[in-house]
Coordinates of C-alpha atoms and ligand atoms in Angstrom, one line a residue:
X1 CA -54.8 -8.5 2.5
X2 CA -57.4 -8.5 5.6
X3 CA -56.5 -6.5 8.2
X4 CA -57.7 -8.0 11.5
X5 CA -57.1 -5.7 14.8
X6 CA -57.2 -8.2 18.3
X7 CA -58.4 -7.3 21.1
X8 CA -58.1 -10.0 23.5
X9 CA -59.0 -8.4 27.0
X10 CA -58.9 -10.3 30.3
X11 CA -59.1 -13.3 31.8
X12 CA -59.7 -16.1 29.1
X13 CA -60.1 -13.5 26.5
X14 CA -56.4 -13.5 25.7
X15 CA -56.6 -17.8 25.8
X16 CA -59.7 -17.9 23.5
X17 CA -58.2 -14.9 20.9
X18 CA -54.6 -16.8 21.4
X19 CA -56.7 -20.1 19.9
X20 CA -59.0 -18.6 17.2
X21 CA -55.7 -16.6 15.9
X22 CA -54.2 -20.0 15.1
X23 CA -57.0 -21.4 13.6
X24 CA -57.1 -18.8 11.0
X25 CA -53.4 -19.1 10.7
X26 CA -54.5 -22.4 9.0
X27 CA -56.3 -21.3 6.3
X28 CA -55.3 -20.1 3.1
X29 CA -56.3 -16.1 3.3
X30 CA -54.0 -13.8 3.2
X31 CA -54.8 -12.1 6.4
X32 CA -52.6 -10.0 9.5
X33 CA -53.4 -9.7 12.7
X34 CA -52.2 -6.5 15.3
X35 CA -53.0 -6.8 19.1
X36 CA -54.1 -3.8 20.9
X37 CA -54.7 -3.4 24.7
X38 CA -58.5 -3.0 25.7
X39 CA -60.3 -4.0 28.9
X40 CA -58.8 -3.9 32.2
X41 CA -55.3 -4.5 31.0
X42 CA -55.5 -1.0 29.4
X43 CA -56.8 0.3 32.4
X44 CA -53.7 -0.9 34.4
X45 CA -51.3 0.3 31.7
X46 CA -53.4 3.6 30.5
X47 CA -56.2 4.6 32.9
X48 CA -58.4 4.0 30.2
X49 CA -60.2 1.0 28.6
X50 CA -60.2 2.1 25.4
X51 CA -56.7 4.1 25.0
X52 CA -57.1 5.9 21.9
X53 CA -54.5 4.5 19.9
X54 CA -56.3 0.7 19.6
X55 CA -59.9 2.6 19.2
X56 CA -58.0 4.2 16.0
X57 CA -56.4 0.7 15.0
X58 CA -60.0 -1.0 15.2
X59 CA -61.3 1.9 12.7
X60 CA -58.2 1.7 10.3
X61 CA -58.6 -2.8 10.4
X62 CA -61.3 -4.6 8.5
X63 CA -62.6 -6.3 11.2
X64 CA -61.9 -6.5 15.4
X65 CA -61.6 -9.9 17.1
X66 CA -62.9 -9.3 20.4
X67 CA -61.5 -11.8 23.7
X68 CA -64.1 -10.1 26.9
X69 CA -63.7 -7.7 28.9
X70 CA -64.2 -7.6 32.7
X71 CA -63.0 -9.0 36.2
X72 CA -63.5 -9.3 39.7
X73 CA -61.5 -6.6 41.3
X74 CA -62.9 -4.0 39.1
X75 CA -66.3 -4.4 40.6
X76 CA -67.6 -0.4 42.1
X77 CA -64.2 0.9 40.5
X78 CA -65.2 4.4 38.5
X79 CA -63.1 3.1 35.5
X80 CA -64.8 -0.3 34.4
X81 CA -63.3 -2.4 31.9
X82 CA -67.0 -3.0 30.4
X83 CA -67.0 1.1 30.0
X84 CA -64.4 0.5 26.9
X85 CA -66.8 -2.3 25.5
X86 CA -69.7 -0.4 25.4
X87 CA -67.8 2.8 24.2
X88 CA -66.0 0.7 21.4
X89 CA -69.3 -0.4 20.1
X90 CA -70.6 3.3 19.8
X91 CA -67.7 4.5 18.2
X92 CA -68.1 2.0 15.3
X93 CA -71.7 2.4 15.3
X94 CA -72.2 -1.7 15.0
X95 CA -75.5 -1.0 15.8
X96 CA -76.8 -5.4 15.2
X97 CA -75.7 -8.2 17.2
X98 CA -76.2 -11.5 15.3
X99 CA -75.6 -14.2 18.0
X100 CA -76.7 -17.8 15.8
X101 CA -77.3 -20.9 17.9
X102 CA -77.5 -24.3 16.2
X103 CA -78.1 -27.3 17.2
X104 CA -79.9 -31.0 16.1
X105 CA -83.2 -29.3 14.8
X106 CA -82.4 -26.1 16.1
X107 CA -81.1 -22.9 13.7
X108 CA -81.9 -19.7 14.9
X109 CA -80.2 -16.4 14.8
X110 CA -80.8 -13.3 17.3
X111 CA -80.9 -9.8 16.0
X112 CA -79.8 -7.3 18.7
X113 CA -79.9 -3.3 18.9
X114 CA -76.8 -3.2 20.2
X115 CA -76.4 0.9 20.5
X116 CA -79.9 2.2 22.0
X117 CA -81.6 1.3 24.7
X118 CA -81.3 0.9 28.4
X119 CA -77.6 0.3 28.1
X120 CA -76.9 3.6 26.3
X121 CA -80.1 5.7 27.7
X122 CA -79.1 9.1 29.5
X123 CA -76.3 8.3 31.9
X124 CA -77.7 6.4 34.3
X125 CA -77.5 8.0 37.8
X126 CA -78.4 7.9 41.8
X127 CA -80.6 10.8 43.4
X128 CA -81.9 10.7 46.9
X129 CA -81.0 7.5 47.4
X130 CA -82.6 5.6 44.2
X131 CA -81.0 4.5 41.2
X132 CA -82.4 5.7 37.8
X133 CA -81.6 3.9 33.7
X134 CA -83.5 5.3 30.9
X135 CA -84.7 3.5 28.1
X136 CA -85.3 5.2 24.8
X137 CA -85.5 4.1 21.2
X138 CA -86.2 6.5 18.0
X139 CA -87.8 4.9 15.2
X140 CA -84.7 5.4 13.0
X141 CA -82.9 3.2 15.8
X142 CA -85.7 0.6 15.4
X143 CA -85.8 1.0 11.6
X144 CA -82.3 0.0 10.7
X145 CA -81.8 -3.0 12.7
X146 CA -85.3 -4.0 11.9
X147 CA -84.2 -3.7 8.0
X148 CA -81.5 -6.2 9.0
X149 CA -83.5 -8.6 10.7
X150 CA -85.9 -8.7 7.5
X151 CA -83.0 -8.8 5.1
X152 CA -81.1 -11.6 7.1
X153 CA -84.0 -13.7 7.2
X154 CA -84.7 -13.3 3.4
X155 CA -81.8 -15.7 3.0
X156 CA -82.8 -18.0 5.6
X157 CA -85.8 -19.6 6.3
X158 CA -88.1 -16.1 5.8
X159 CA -89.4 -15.5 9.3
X160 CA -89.0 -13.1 11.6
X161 CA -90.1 -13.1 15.5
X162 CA -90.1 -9.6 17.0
X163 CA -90.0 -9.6 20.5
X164 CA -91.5 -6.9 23.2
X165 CA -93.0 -5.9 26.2
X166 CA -95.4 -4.1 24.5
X167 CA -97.9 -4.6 26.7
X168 CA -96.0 -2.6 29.6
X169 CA -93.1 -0.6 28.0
X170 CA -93.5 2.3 25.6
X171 CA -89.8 1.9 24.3
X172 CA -91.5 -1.3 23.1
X173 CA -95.0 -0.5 21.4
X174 CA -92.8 2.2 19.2
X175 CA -90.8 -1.0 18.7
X176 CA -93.8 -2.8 17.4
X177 CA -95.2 0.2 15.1
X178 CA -92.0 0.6 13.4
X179 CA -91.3 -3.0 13.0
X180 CA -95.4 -3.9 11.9
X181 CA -95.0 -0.6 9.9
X182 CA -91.5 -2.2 7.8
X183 CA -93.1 -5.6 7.1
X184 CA -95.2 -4.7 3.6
X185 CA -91.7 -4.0 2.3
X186 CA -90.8 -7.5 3.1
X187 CA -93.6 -9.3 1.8
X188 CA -91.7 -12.4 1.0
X189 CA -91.1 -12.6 5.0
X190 CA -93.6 -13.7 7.8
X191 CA -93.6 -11.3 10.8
X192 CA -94.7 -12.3 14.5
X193 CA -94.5 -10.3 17.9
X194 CA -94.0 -12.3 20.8
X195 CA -93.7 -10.6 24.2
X196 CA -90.2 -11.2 25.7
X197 CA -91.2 -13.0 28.6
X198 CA -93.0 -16.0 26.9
X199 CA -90.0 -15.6 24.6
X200 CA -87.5 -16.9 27.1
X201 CA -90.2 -19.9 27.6
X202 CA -90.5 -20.6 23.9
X203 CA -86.7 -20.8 23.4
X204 CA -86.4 -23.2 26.1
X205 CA -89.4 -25.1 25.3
X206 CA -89.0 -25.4 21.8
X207 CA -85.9 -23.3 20.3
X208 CA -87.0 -25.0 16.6
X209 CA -89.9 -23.2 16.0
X210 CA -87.8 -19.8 15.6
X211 CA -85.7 -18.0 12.5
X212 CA -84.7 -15.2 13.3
X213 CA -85.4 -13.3 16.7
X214 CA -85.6 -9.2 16.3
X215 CA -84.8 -7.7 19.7
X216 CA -83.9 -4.3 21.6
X217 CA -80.3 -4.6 23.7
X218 CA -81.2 -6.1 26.7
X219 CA -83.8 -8.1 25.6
X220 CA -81.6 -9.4 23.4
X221 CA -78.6 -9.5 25.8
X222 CA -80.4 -12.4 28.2
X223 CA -82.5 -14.1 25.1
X224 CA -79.3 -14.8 23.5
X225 CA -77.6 -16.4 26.9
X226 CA -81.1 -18.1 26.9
X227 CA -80.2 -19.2 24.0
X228 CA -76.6 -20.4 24.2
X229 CA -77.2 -22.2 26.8
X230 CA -80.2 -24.7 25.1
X231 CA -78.1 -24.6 22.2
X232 CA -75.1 -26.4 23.3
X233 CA -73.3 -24.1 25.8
X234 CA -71.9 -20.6 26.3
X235 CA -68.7 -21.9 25.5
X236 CA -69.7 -22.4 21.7
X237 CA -71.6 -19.2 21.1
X238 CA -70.2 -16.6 18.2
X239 CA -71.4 -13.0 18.0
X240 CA -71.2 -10.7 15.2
X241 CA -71.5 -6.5 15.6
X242 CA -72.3 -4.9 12.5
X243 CA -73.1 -1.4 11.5
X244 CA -73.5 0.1 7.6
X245 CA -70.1 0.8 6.7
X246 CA -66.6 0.5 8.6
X247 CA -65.4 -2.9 10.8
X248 CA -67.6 -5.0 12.8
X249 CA -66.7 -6.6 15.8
X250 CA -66.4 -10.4 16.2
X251 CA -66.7 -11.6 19.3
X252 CA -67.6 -14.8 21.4
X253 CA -70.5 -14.3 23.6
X254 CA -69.4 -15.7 26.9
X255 CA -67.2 -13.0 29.2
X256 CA -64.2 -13.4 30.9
X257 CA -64.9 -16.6 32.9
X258 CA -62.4 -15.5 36.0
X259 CA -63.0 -18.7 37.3
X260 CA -61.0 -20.4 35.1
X261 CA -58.9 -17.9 34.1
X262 CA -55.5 -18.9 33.0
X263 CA -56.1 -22.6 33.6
X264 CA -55.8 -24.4 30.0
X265 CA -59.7 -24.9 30.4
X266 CA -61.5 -22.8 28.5
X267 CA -63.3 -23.4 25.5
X268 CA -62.4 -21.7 22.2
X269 CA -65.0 -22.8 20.1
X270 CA -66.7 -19.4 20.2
X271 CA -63.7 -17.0 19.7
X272 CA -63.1 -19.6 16.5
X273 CA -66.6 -19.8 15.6
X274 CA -66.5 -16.0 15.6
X275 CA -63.9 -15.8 13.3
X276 CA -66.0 -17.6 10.5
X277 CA -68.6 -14.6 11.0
X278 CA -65.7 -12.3 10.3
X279 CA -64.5 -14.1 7.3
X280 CA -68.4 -14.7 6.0
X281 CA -68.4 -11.0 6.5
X282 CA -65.4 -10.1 4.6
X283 CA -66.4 -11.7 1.8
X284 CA -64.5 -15.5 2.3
X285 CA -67.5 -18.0 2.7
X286 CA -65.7 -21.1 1.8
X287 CA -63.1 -20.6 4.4
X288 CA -65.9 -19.7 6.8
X289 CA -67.5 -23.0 6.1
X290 CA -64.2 -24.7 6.9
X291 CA -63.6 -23.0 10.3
X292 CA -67.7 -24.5 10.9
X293 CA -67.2 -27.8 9.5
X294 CA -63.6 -28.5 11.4
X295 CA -65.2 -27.2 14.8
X296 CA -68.6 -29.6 14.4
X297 CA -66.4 -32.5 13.4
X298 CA -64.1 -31.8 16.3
X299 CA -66.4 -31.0 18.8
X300 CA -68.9 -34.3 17.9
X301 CA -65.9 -36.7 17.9
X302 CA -62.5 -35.3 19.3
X303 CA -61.4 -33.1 21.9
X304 CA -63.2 -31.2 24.2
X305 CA -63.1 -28.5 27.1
X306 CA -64.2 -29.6 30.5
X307 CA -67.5 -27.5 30.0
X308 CA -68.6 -30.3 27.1
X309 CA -67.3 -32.9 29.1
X310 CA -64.0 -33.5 27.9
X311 CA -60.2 -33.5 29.3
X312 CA -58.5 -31.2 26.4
X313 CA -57.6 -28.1 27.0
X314 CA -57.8 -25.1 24.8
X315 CA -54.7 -25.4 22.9
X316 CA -55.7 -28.8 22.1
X317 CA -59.0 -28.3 20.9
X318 CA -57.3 -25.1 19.0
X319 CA -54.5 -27.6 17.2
X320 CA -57.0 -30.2 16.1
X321 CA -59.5 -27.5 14.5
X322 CA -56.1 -26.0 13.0
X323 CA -55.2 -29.7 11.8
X324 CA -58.7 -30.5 10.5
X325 CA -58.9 -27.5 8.4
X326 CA -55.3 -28.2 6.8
X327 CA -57.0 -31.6 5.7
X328 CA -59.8 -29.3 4.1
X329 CA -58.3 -26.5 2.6
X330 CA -55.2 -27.7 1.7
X331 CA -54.6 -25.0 -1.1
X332 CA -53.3 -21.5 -0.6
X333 CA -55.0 -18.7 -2.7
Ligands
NAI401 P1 -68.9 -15.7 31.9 O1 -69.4 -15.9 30.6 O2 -67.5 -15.1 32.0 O3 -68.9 -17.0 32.7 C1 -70.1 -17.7 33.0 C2 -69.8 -19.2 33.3 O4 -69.5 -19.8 32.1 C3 -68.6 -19.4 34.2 O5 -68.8 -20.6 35.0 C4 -67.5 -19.7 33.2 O6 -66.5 -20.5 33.7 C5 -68.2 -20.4 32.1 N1 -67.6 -20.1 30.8 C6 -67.7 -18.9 30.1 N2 -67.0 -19.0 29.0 C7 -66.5 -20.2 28.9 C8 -65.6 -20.9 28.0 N3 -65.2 -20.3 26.8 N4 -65.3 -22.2 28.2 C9 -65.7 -22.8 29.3 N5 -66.5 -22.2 30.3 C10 -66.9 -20.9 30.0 O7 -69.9 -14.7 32.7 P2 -69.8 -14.0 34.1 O8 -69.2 -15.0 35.1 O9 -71.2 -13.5 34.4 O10 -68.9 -12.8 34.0 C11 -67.5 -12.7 34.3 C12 -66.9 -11.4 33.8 O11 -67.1 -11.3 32.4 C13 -67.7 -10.2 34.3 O12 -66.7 -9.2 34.6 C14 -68.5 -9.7 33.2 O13 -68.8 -8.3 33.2 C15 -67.7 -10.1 32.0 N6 -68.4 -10.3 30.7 C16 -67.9 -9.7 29.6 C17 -68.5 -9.9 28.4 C18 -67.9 -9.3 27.2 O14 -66.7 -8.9 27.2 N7 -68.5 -9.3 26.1 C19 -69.8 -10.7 28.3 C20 -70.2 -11.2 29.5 C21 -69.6 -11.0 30.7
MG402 MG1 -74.4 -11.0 27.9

């Protein structure tokens, strides 16, 4: 039995978690699923974003699906919703962020340090009127997500862009040490460095010539909206947060769209697509596969969200994934 802890958050968070719940209702895994309060709900209910009974149900579950986090009237409050995000993903120490995007020609996958960097450096802080955010990377941060990247890419096409500002940053020429300094134990795995910058060019440009992209966080944070949105939307993008041992979090990129919060409209296809992640990860590729092939099928030739297009609303692209993937796994194991 998987144990699945959900966190669906705000604004379409709870709609998109609501949808991808179902659609793994419809396969045959023998699977539960507990909702916990996170985000700015948990703030109104707790004062905190990540009350400490759901960060001890994410540690006790096998995996956390994650809705977003985040609105509007939260904006300059001390307590942030994001706070319990960013805490949540320390705590479990899911230190890579895989974020794939496919498309016609187009398979890549992002590697993000999801733990160092700029988002985690020494509290950032005001004095005398400035703002101040530290970078700063060890080279055992590097070295384990690096390791990933390599390892990842061993079962995929065998080539691995690192990107930097290595010309500028210093964060980043340790980056490129530690990384260049990995590759002889990869032999079997092309390296590059590209600097971040011509990066976001390439990958709208020409998105096919990449494998996998090895990044620092917020490098990694834009690159993979970069890439979301030449890869069929932000409304279809899956992420995956893994560390070495204990749950990962599953999660679709996009946030908590307020503007169409609560409206039937938004798309589910990366809170489902997020669930195959989870189920690849805990060891259930066949069912993963379904969840990939009912959402291609449905999103090429039946319903769709406004943001492809269509006139469906989330429910309805939720019950025709569900119904597709009855058709193909009709067996219960
Ligand atoms: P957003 O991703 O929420 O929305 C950007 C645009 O994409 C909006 O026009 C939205 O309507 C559209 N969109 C997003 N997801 C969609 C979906 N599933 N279906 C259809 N359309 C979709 O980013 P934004 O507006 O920058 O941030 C809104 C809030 O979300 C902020 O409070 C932000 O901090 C939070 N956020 C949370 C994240 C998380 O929990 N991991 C990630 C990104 C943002
Ligand atoms: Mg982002």
């Amino acid at each position: 039995m998987l144990r699945v802890a959900s966190l669906p958050g705000d604004g379409i968070g709870p709609e998109v978690c609501d949808a991808a719940v179902r659609v793994l209702g419809a396969l045959p895994v023998d699977v539960t699923v507990e909702e916990h309060s996170f985000g700015g709900r948990a703030i109104h209910e707790d004062g905190d974003p990540l009350p400490a009974e759901t960060l001890a149900a994410c540690r006790a579950a096998d995996a956390v699906l994650l809705g977003a986090v985040g609105l509007p009237e939260f904006d300059g409050a001390p307590v942030r919703p994001e706070q319990g995000l960013i805490r949540l993903r320390g705590e479990l120490d899911v230190y890579a962020n895989l974020r794939p995007a496919k498309r016609d020609g187009v398979d890549l996958l992002i590697v993000r340090e999801l733990v160092g960097g700029l988002y985690f450096g020494a509290s950032g802080r005001r004095a005398d009127g400035s703002a101040f955010d530290t970078c700063e990377y060890s080279p055992h941060e590097i070295e384990r997500v690096a390791r990933r990247a390599f390892e990842l890419a061993r079962g995929r096409n065998a080539f691995v862009t690192s990107v930097d500002k290595a010309n500028v940053l210093e964060t980043s020429r340790l980056w490129r040490e530690v990384v260049s300094g990995l590759a002889g134990d990869y032999p079997d795995v092309r390296l590059e460095h590209m600097l971040v910058d011509n990066a976001g060019l390439q990958l709208v440009l020409d998105p096919a010539q990449f494998d996998v992209i090895l990044t620092e966080n917020t490098f990694g944070d834009i690159l993979s909206d970069v890439a979301a949105g030449s890869c069929g939307g932000l409304g279809v993008a899956a992420s995956a947060s893994l560390g070495d041992r204990g749950p990962g979090i599953f999660e679709p990129v996009h946030g908590t769209a307020p503007d169409i919060a609560g409206q039937g409209k938004a798309n589910p296809a990366g809170a489902i697509l997020s669930i195959a992640l989870l189920l690849d990860e805990l060891g259930q590729p066949a069912a993963a596969r379904a969840i990939e092939g009912a959402v291609t099928g449905v999103l090429d030739d039946g319903a769709r969200t406004p943001d492809l297009g269509g006139t469906a609303t989330t429910d309805e692209v939720a019950e025709e994934i569900s119904e597709s993937l009855a058709i193909s796994m009709p067996t219960t194991s």
